């Protein structure tokens, strides 16, 4: 079985042009079959402030009203996605930018308004992998933005970690899939104040302890939930790391394990 | 030889949600192989006013500084493109949204700053049709936004009529191509004040007369230049019409002819 890397980027690397260009260069040198998934949260927040829309967050997830959805689609599927694709082409990587509506790749359900109304937020319902596999086998790199659709014409904002984990899980029958969820740290820290407290392997018990004592909170919770869920669905490897951790020799990261 | 329709939409149909949804429905019912190309000029202008960037036009073309490019990519390749794709999926049309960077489909050169500096504006240099043909033959509808790239990582704003004409011209060896450049009128009017003065067939001599007497001006000039250029490059048919003209029984339009 061929191997496939699904690499999710977000946060600082998206907001900083210089970091993004360096990452695109590093990503282009990663060998083998690969998919990129990106968010772009801070760009949306800063742009929405600029035009007078104040973003609201609940449990690490943006509340997406109609204006915020428009901004998210513009920034994620437009500005960030197409710059990444153009950047990869510069390095002779044949890439294609996708949202879940393209090729009908990712169908989602609008999340129930009870108990909290998150607005136009979608929970992934189904990944249609035929075209994704065909692209990968043709040497194309799919670059997914964190936007899905409901099949009835409605675009939906969807957590980028969830999209990456759903893609990895949907492709386990075709590939030995490895999921890389990157963020601003080298991995999970046992003590958020102490950069040297990196946890090299984290299992569900360890996760529970760190979340009970508050070391893991906020956006880390859906990230780790997505990671463990992917492992349970047969994903071969789930790594939490920084974008530098993807390509550096030091290779500092947290690997999620089931036991 | 199979036939292929390349349909460019812009203006009012893009700015008005109700018209856009109706057009997507009508477009989904057009039989045979087809490509959609869209601009989105007025959306960019209104959004750029909102965040304090004043757009400038020269000879029907936007002057694209760095901020305006960002807006154009966000609106064209993001919000408009993905809504059209999601809308087509609703009607069970398998569609994919593309800019010129995706699959490296459309390479452009940044226009020379002499005699006028148009900023990040690209003139189409090369259409790579392999993937476009593969998509069409797989029953996929490519939906192009009016953004290209230079192959060195730079996205460029490009006239949507030019993109449509370039696609039609690049595909003449594979298909009998028909190019439909739609706009807010039923076709070319001999007298802009007189809706009944529709010109059913327009040749280069007639075009010269109408442009000399001022009946044709502004954005119509690049549109017709693109249309005649496509005909000269072997495009089978070039029609200037309204979006309603595409599907209505009355079928009012101007057909460009070479003699």
Coordinates of C-alpha atoms in Angstrom, one line a residue:
Chain A
X1 CA 0.0 0.0 0.0
X2 CA 1.3 3.4 -0.9
X3 CA 1.7 6.0 1.8
X4 CA 0.0 9.4 1.8
X5 CA 0.7 12.4 4.1
X6 CA -2.1 14.8 5.0
X7 CA -0.6 18.0 6.3
X8 CA -2.7 20.6 8.0
X9 CA -1.3 24.1 8.5
X10 CA -2.8 27.1 10.3
X11 CA -2.1 30.0 12.6
X12 CA 1.1 32.0 12.3
X13 CA 2.4 30.4 9.1
X14 CA -0.7 31.6 7.3
X15 CA -0.6 35.1 8.6
X16 CA 3.0 35.8 7.8
X17 CA 3.9 36.0 4.1
X18 CA 7.6 35.1 4.7
X19 CA 6.8 32.1 6.8
X20 CA 4.2 30.9 4.3
X21 CA 6.6 31.2 1.4
X22 CA 9.2 29.2 3.4
X23 CA 6.7 26.6 4.3
X24 CA 5.6 26.2 0.6
X25 CA 9.2 25.7 -0.3
X26 CA 9.7 23.1 2.5
X27 CA 6.4 21.4 1.6
X28 CA 7.4 21.1 -2.0
X29 CA 10.5 19.1 -1.0
X30 CA 8.5 16.6 1.1
X31 CA 8.6 13.4 -1.0
X32 CA 5.7 11.1 -1.9
X33 CA 2.0 11.6 -2.2
X34 CA 0.6 14.4 -0.1
X35 CA -2.4 16.6 0.6
X36 CA -2.4 20.1 2.2
X37 CA -5.2 21.4 4.3
X38 CA -5.2 25.0 5.6
X39 CA -7.2 27.2 7.8
X40 CA -6.6 30.9 8.0
X41 CA -8.4 32.1 11.2
X42 CA -6.4 35.2 12.0
X43 CA -6.6 36.7 8.5
X44 CA -10.4 36.5 8.7
X45 CA -10.5 38.1 12.2
X46 CA -8.3 41.0 11.1
X47 CA -10.2 41.5 7.9
X48 CA -13.6 41.3 9.6
X49 CA -12.4 44.0 12.1
X50 CA -11.4 46.2 9.2
X51 CA -14.9 46.1 7.7
X52 CA -16.7 46.3 11.0
X53 CA -17.7 42.6 11.6
X54 CA -16.6 41.5 15.1
X55 CA -15.9 37.7 15.1
X56 CA -17.1 35.6 18.0
X57 CA -15.5 32.3 19.2
X58 CA -17.1 29.5 21.2
X59 CA -14.9 26.6 22.4
X60 CA -12.3 27.2 19.8
X61 CA -14.8 27.6 16.9
X62 CA -15.8 30.7 15.1
X63 CA -19.5 31.7 15.1
X64 CA -20.2 32.1 11.4
X65 CA -23.0 34.5 10.5
X66 CA -23.7 35.3 6.8
X67 CA -21.0 38.1 6.6
X68 CA -18.4 35.9 8.4
X69 CA -19.1 33.0 6.0
X70 CA -18.5 35.3 3.1
X71 CA -15.2 36.5 4.6
X72 CA -14.1 32.9 5.4
X73 CA -14.8 31.7 1.9
X74 CA -13.1 34.8 0.4
X75 CA -10.0 34.4 2.6
X76 CA -9.7 30.6 2.9
X77 CA -10.8 29.5 -0.6
X78 CA -9.7 32.7 -2.3
X79 CA -6.7 34.6 -1.1
X80 CA -4.9 31.9 1.0
X81 CA -5.7 28.9 -1.2
X82 CA -4.8 30.4 -4.5
X83 CA -1.6 32.0 -3.2
X84 CA -0.5 28.5 -1.9
X85 CA -1.3 26.9 -5.3
X86 CA 0.6 29.6 -7.2
X87 CA 3.5 29.2 -4.8
X88 CA 3.6 25.4 -5.3
X89 CA 3.5 25.9 -9.1
X90 CA 6.6 28.1 -8.7
X91 CA 8.3 25.1 -7.3
X92 CA 7.0 22.9 -10.1
X93 CA 4.5 21.1 -7.9
X94 CA 1.3 20.5 -9.8
X95 CA -1.3 21.6 -7.4
X96 CA -5.1 22.3 -7.3
X97 CA -7.0 24.3 -4.8
X98 CA -10.2 22.8 -3.6
X99 CA -13.0 23.4 -1.2
X100 CA -15.5 20.7 -0.3
X101 CA -17.9 21.8 -3.1
X102 CA -15.3 21.2 -5.8
X103 CA -15.8 17.7 -7.3
X104 CA -18.3 17.4 -4.4
X105 CA -15.4 16.2 -2.3
X106 CA -16.6 17.0 1.2
X107 CA -20.3 17.1 2.1
X108 CA -21.2 18.5 5.5
X109 CA -24.3 19.1 7.6
X110 CA -25.0 22.5 9.0
X111 CA -24.5 22.1 12.8
X112 CA -27.7 22.0 14.8
X113 CA -28.5 25.4 16.5
X114 CA -29.1 23.6 19.8
X115 CA -27.5 24.0 22.3
X116 CA -25.3 26.7 20.7
X117 CA -26.0 28.3 17.3
X118 CA -22.6 28.4 15.5
X119 CA -24.2 29.7 12.3
X120 CA -23.0 28.5 8.9
X121 CA -20.7 25.8 10.4
X122 CA -20.6 22.4 8.9
X123 CA -19.8 19.0 10.4
X124 CA -18.3 16.6 7.8
X125 CA -20.8 14.0 6.7
X126 CA -19.1 12.4 3.8
X127 CA -15.8 12.5 1.9
X128 CA -16.1 11.5 -1.8
X129 CA -12.6 10.2 -2.4
X130 CA -12.7 9.1 -6.1
X131 CA -11.5 12.4 -7.6
X132 CA -9.1 13.0 -4.7
X133 CA -7.4 9.6 -5.4
X134 CA -7.4 10.3 -9.2
X135 CA -5.7 13.6 -8.7
X136 CA -3.1 12.1 -6.3
X137 CA -2.3 9.3 -8.6
X138 CA -1.9 11.8 -11.5
X139 CA 0.8 13.5 -9.4
X140 CA -1.4 16.5 -8.4
X141 CA -1.3 17.9 -4.9
X142 CA -4.8 18.8 -3.6
X143 CA -4.8 21.9 -1.4
X144 CA -8.0 22.0 0.6
X145 CA -9.4 25.2 2.2
X146 CA -11.6 24.7 5.3
X147 CA -14.9 25.3 3.5
X148 CA -17.4 22.5 2.8
X149 CA -20.9 22.5 1.3
X150 CA -24.3 20.8 2.1
X151 CA -25.1 19.6 -1.4
X152 CA -28.0 22.1 -1.5
X153 CA -26.0 25.1 -2.6
X154 CA -24.9 26.3 0.9
X155 CA -21.2 26.7 1.7
X156 CA -20.2 26.0 5.3
X157 CA -17.3 26.9 7.4
X158 CA -15.6 23.8 8.8
X159 CA -12.7 23.3 11.2
X160 CA -9.5 22.6 9.2
X161 CA -8.3 19.9 11.6
X162 CA -11.6 18.1 11.1
X163 CA -11.2 18.3 7.4
X164 CA -7.7 17.0 7.5
X165 CA -8.7 14.1 9.9
X166 CA -11.7 13.3 7.7
X167 CA -9.6 13.1 4.6
X168 CA -7.0 10.9 6.3
X169 CA -9.8 8.6 7.6
X170 CA -11.6 8.4 4.3
X171 CA -8.4 7.3 2.5
X172 CA -7.3 4.5 4.8
X173 CA -8.5 1.8 2.4
X174 CA -6.3 3.3 -0.5
X175 CA -3.3 4.5 1.4
X176 CA -1.3 4.1 4.6
X177 CA -2.2 7.6 5.8
X178 CA -0.2 9.8 8.1
X179 CA -1.9 12.9 9.5
X180 CA 0.2 15.9 10.5
X181 CA -1.7 18.6 12.5
X182 CA 0.7 21.5 12.8
X183 CA 0.4 24.5 15.0
X184 CA 2.6 27.1 16.6
X185 CA 4.3 24.8 19.1
X186 CA 6.5 21.7 18.6
X187 CA 3.8 19.4 20.1
X188 CA 1.7 18.9 23.2
X189 CA 3.3 20.4 26.3
X190 CA 2.7 18.9 29.7
X191 CA 3.1 22.4 31.1
X192 CA 2.1 25.2 28.7
X193 CA 4.6 27.6 30.4
X194 CA 7.5 25.2 29.9
X195 CA 8.7 24.7 26.2
X196 CA 10.9 21.8 27.4
X197 CA 7.9 19.8 28.6
X198 CA 7.1 18.3 25.2
X199 CA 5.2 15.0 25.4
X200 CA 6.6 12.7 22.7
X201 CA 3.7 10.2 22.8
X202 CA 0.2 10.9 24.0
X203 CA -2.5 8.3 24.6
X204 CA -6.2 8.9 25.5
X205 CA -5.4 8.5 29.3
X206 CA -2.6 11.1 29.1
X207 CA -4.8 13.4 27.1
X208 CA -7.5 13.1 29.8
X209 CA -5.0 14.0 32.5
X210 CA -3.6 17.0 30.7
X211 CA -7.1 18.3 29.9
X212 CA -8.3 17.8 33.5
X213 CA -5.4 19.8 34.9
X214 CA -5.8 22.5 32.2
X215 CA -2.6 22.0 30.3
X216 CA -4.7 21.2 27.2
X217 CA -7.5 23.7 26.5
X218 CA -9.1 25.9 23.8
X219 CA -8.4 25.0 20.2
X220 CA -6.1 22.1 21.3
X221 CA -9.2 20.1 22.4
X222 CA -10.9 19.7 18.9
X223 CA -7.4 19.2 17.4
X224 CA -6.6 16.2 19.7
X225 CA -10.2 14.9 19.4
X226 CA -9.8 14.9 15.7
X227 CA -6.4 13.2 15.9
X228 CA -7.6 10.4 18.2
X229 CA -10.7 9.9 16.2
X230 CA -8.6 9.5 13.0
X231 CA -6.4 6.9 14.8
X232 CA -9.5 5.0 15.8
X233 CA -10.7 5.0 12.1
X234 CA -7.5 3.4 10.9
X235 CA -5.2 6.3 10.2
X236 CA -1.6 4.9 10.5
X237 CA 0.1 7.8 12.3
X238 CA -1.1 11.1 13.8
X239 CA 1.6 13.7 14.6
X240 CA 1.1 17.1 16.4
X241 CA 4.0 19.4 15.5
X242 CA 5.1 22.8 14.2
X243 CA 5.5 23.4 10.5
X244 CA 9.3 23.4 11.1
X245 CA 8.9 20.0 12.8
X246 CA 7.7 18.6 9.4
X247 CA 11.1 19.0 7.7
X248 CA 13.7 19.7 10.4
X249 CA 16.3 17.1 11.4
X250 CA 15.4 17.5 15.1
X251 CA 11.9 16.2 14.4
X252 CA 10.3 17.4 17.6
X253 CA 6.7 16.4 17.8
X254 CA 3.9 14.6 19.7
X255 CA 2.7 11.4 18.3
X256 CA -0.8 10.3 19.3
X257 CA -1.1 6.7 20.2
X258 CA -4.2 4.6 21.2
X259 CA -2.6 2.7 24.1
Chain B
X1 CA -15.5 16.6 -33.4
X2 CA -17.5 17.2 -30.2
X3 CA -18.7 20.7 -29.5
X4 CA -17.9 22.7 -26.4
X5 CA -19.5 25.9 -25.1
X6 CA -17.5 28.5 -23.2
X7 CA -19.8 30.8 -21.5
X8 CA -18.6 34.0 -19.8
X9 CA -20.8 35.8 -17.3
X10 CA -20.3 39.1 -15.5
X11 CA -21.9 42.3 -14.3
X12 CA -25.5 42.2 -13.0
X13 CA -25.9 38.5 -12.8
X14 CA -22.9 38.2 -10.4
X15 CA -24.0 41.1 -8.2
X16 CA -27.6 39.9 -7.7
X17 CA -28.0 36.7 -5.7
X18 CA -31.4 35.9 -7.2
X19 CA -30.2 36.4 -10.8
X20 CA -27.1 34.3 -10.0
X21 CA -29.1 31.4 -8.7
X22 CA -31.5 31.5 -11.7
X23 CA -28.5 31.6 -14.0
X24 CA -26.9 28.6 -12.3
X25 CA -30.2 26.7 -12.7
X26 CA -30.4 27.7 -16.4
X27 CA -26.8 26.9 -17.0
X28 CA -27.1 23.5 -15.5
X29 CA -29.8 22.7 -18.1
X30 CA -27.6 23.6 -21.1
X31 CA -26.7 20.3 -22.7
X32 CA -23.3 19.1 -23.7
X33 CA -19.7 20.0 -22.8
X34 CA -19.3 23.4 -21.2
X35 CA -17.0 25.7 -19.3
X36 CA -18.1 28.7 -17.3
X37 CA -15.9 31.8 -16.9
X38 CA -16.9 34.6 -14.5
X39 CA -15.7 38.0 -13.5
X40 CA -17.2 39.9 -10.6
X41 CA -16.2 43.5 -11.1
X42 CA -18.9 45.4 -9.1
X43 CA -18.5 43.1 -6.0
X44 CA -14.8 44.1 -5.8
X45 CA -15.6 47.8 -6.3
X46 CA -18.3 47.8 -3.5
X47 CA -16.1 45.8 -1.1
X48 CA -13.1 47.9 -1.8
X49 CA -15.0 51.1 -1.0
X50 CA -16.2 49.4 2.2
X51 CA -12.6 48.9 3.4
X52 CA -11.3 52.2 2.1
X53 CA -9.6 51.2 -1.2
X54 CA -10.8 53.3 -4.1
X55 CA -10.7 51.3 -7.4
X56 CA -9.4 53.0 -10.5
X57 CA -10.4 52.1 -14.1
X58 CA -8.5 52.7 -17.3
X59 CA -9.9 51.8 -20.7
X60 CA -12.4 49.3 -19.1
X61 CA -9.7 47.7 -17.1
X62 CA -9.2 47.9 -13.3
X63 CA -5.9 49.2 -12.0
X64 CA -4.8 46.5 -9.7
X65 CA -2.6 47.5 -6.8
X66 CA -1.6 44.9 -4.1
X67 CA -4.7 45.5 -2.0
X68 CA -7.0 45.3 -5.0
X69 CA -5.4 42.1 -6.2
X70 CA -6.1 40.6 -2.8
X71 CA -9.7 41.7 -3.0
X72 CA -10.1 40.4 -6.6
X73 CA -8.7 37.0 -5.7
X74 CA -10.9 36.8 -2.6
X75 CA -14.0 37.8 -4.4
X76 CA -13.5 36.1 -7.8
X77 CA -11.7 32.9 -6.8
X78 CA -13.3 32.7 -3.4
X79 CA -16.8 34.0 -2.8
X80 CA -18.2 34.0 -6.4
X81 CA -16.4 30.9 -7.7
X82 CA -17.2 28.6 -4.8
X83 CA -20.8 29.8 -4.6
X84 CA -21.3 29.0 -8.3
X85 CA -19.7 25.5 -7.8
X86 CA -21.9 24.8 -4.7
X87 CA -24.9 26.0 -6.7
X88 CA -24.1 23.7 -9.6
X89 CA -23.6 20.7 -7.3
X90 CA -27.1 21.4 -6.0
X91 CA -28.3 20.7 -9.6
X92 CA -26.2 17.6 -9.7
X93 CA -23.6 19.2 -12.1
X94 CA -20.2 18.0 -11.1
X95 CA -18.2 21.2 -11.2
X96 CA -14.7 22.4 -10.1
X97 CA -13.7 26.0 -9.5
X98 CA -10.4 27.0 -11.0
X99 CA -8.1 30.0 -11.4
X100 CA -5.2 30.0 -13.8
X101 CA -2.8 28.7 -11.1
X102 CA -4.8 25.5 -10.5
X103 CA -3.4 22.7 -12.6
X104 CA -1.2 25.5 -14.0
X105 CA -4.0 26.0 -16.5
X106 CA -3.5 29.7 -17.5
X107 CA -0.1 31.3 -17.4
X108 CA 0.0 35.1 -17.9
X109 CA 2.6 37.9 -18.1
X110 CA 2.3 40.9 -15.9
X111 CA 1.5 43.7 -18.2
X112 CA 4.3 46.2 -19.0
X113 CA 4.1 49.3 -16.8
X114 CA 4.7 51.4 -20.0
X115 CA 2.7 53.3 -21.3
X116 CA 0.2 52.8 -18.4
X117 CA 0.9 50.9 -15.2
X118 CA -2.1 48.6 -14.6
X119 CA -0.5 47.0 -11.6
X120 CA -1.0 43.2 -11.0
X121 CA -2.7 42.6 -14.3
X122 CA -1.9 39.6 -16.5
X123 CA -2.1 39.1 -20.2
X124 CA -2.7 35.5 -21.1
X125 CA 0.5 33.9 -22.4
X126 CA -0.4 30.2 -22.5
X127 CA -3.3 27.9 -21.8
X128 CA -2.4 24.4 -20.7
X129 CA -5.4 22.4 -21.9
X130 CA -4.5 18.8 -20.9
X131 CA -6.2 18.9 -17.5
X132 CA -9.1 21.0 -18.8
X133 CA -9.8 18.4 -21.5
X134 CA -9.5 15.5 -19.0
X135 CA -12.0 17.2 -16.7
X136 CA -14.5 17.9 -19.5
X137 CA -14.2 14.3 -20.8
X138 CA -14.9 13.1 -17.3
X139 CA -18.2 15.0 -17.2
X140 CA -16.8 17.8 -15.0
X141 CA -17.7 21.5 -15.6
X142 CA -14.7 23.8 -15.1
X143 CA -15.7 27.1 -13.6
X144 CA -12.9 29.7 -14.1
X145 CA -12.5 32.9 -12.1
X146 CA -10.6 35.8 -13.8
X147 CA -7.3 35.2 -12.0
X148 CA -4.2 33.9 -13.6
X149 CA -0.6 33.4 -12.4
X150 CA 2.9 34.1 -13.8
X151 CA 4.5 30.7 -12.9
X152 CA 6.7 32.5 -10.4
X153 CA 4.2 32.5 -7.5
X154 CA 2.4 35.8 -8.5
X155 CA -1.3 35.8 -9.0
X156 CA -2.6 38.3 -11.6
X157 CA -5.9 39.9 -12.3
X158 CA -7.0 39.1 -15.9
X159 CA -10.0 40.3 -18.0
X160 CA -12.7 37.6 -17.9
X161 CA -13.6 38.0 -21.5
X162 CA -9.9 37.5 -22.4
X163 CA -9.8 34.3 -20.3
X164 CA -12.9 33.0 -22.0
X165 CA -11.6 33.8 -25.5
X166 CA -8.2 32.3 -24.7
X167 CA -9.8 29.1 -23.5
X168 CA -12.0 28.9 -26.6
X169 CA -9.0 29.5 -28.8
X170 CA -6.8 27.0 -27.0
X171 CA -9.3 24.2 -27.4
X172 CA -10.1 24.5 -31.1
X173 CA -8.0 21.4 -32.0
X174 CA -10.1 19.3 -29.6
X175 CA -13.5 20.7 -29.9
X176 CA -15.8 22.8 -32.2
X177 CA -15.8 25.7 -29.7
X178 CA -18.5 28.3 -29.3
X179 CA -17.8 31.4 -27.2
X180 CA -20.6 33.2 -25.4
X181 CA -19.7 36.6 -24.0
X182 CA -22.7 37.7 -22.0
X183 CA -23.4 41.1 -20.5
X184 CA -26.4 43.2 -19.5
X185 CA -27.8 43.8 -23.0
X186 CA -29.2 41.4 -25.6
X187 CA -26.2 42.1 -27.9
X188 CA -24.5 45.0 -29.7
X189 CA -26.7 48.0 -30.2
X190 CA -26.3 50.3 -33.3
X191 CA -27.7 53.0 -31.0
X192 CA -27.0 52.6 -27.3
X193 CA -30.1 54.6 -26.5
X194 CA -32.3 52.3 -28.6
X195 CA -32.9 48.8 -27.3
X196 CA -34.5 47.8 -30.7
X197 CA -31.3 48.6 -32.6
X198 CA -29.8 45.1 -31.9
X199 CA -27.2 44.2 -34.6
X200 CA -27.7 40.5 -35.4
X201 CA -24.4 40.0 -37.2
X202 CA -21.3 42.2 -36.7
X203 CA -18.2 42.0 -38.8
X204 CA -14.9 43.9 -38.3
X205 CA -16.0 46.7 -40.7
X206 CA -19.3 47.2 -38.9
X207 CA -17.4 47.1 -35.6
X208 CA -15.1 49.9 -36.8
X209 CA -18.0 52.0 -37.9
X210 CA -19.8 51.6 -34.6
X211 CA -16.7 52.3 -32.6
X212 CA -15.9 55.4 -34.7
X213 CA -19.3 56.9 -34.1
X214 CA -19.2 56.1 -30.4
X215 CA -22.0 53.5 -30.3
X216 CA -19.4 51.0 -29.0
X217 CA -17.1 52.2 -26.2
X218 CA -15.7 51.4 -22.8
X219 CA -15.7 47.7 -21.7
X220 CA -17.4 46.7 -25.0
X221 CA -14.1 47.3 -26.9
X222 CA -11.9 44.7 -25.2
X223 CA -15.0 42.4 -25.3
X224 CA -15.4 42.7 -29.0
X225 CA -11.6 42.6 -29.6
X226 CA -11.5 39.3 -27.7
X227 CA -14.4 38.0 -29.7
X228 CA -12.9 38.8 -33.1
X229 CA -9.5 37.5 -32.0
X230 CA -11.1 34.2 -31.0
X231 CA -12.8 33.9 -34.4
X232 CA -9.5 34.5 -36.1
X233 CA -7.9 31.7 -34.1
X234 CA -10.5 29.2 -35.3
X235 CA -13.3 29.5 -32.7
X236 CA -16.4 28.3 -34.5
X237 CA -18.9 30.8 -33.2
X238 CA -18.8 33.9 -31.1
X239 CA -22.0 35.3 -29.6
X240 CA -22.5 38.5 -27.6
X241 CA -25.8 38.3 -25.6
X242 CA -27.4 38.6 -22.2
X243 CA -27.5 35.6 -19.8
X244 CA -31.2 35.2 -20.6
X245 CA -30.3 35.1 -24.3
X246 CA -28.4 31.8 -23.6
X247 CA -31.5 29.9 -22.8
X248 CA -34.6 31.8 -23.9
X249 CA -36.6 30.8 -27.0
X250 CA -36.3 34.4 -28.5
X251 CA -32.6 33.9 -28.7
X252 CA -31.7 37.6 -29.2
X253 CA -28.0 38.1 -29.7
X254 CA -25.2 39.5 -31.8
X255 CA -23.1 37.0 -33.7
X256 CA -19.6 38.1 -34.6
X257 CA -18.5 37.2 -38.1
X258 CA -15.3 37.7 -40.0
X259 CA -16.8 38.9 -43.3

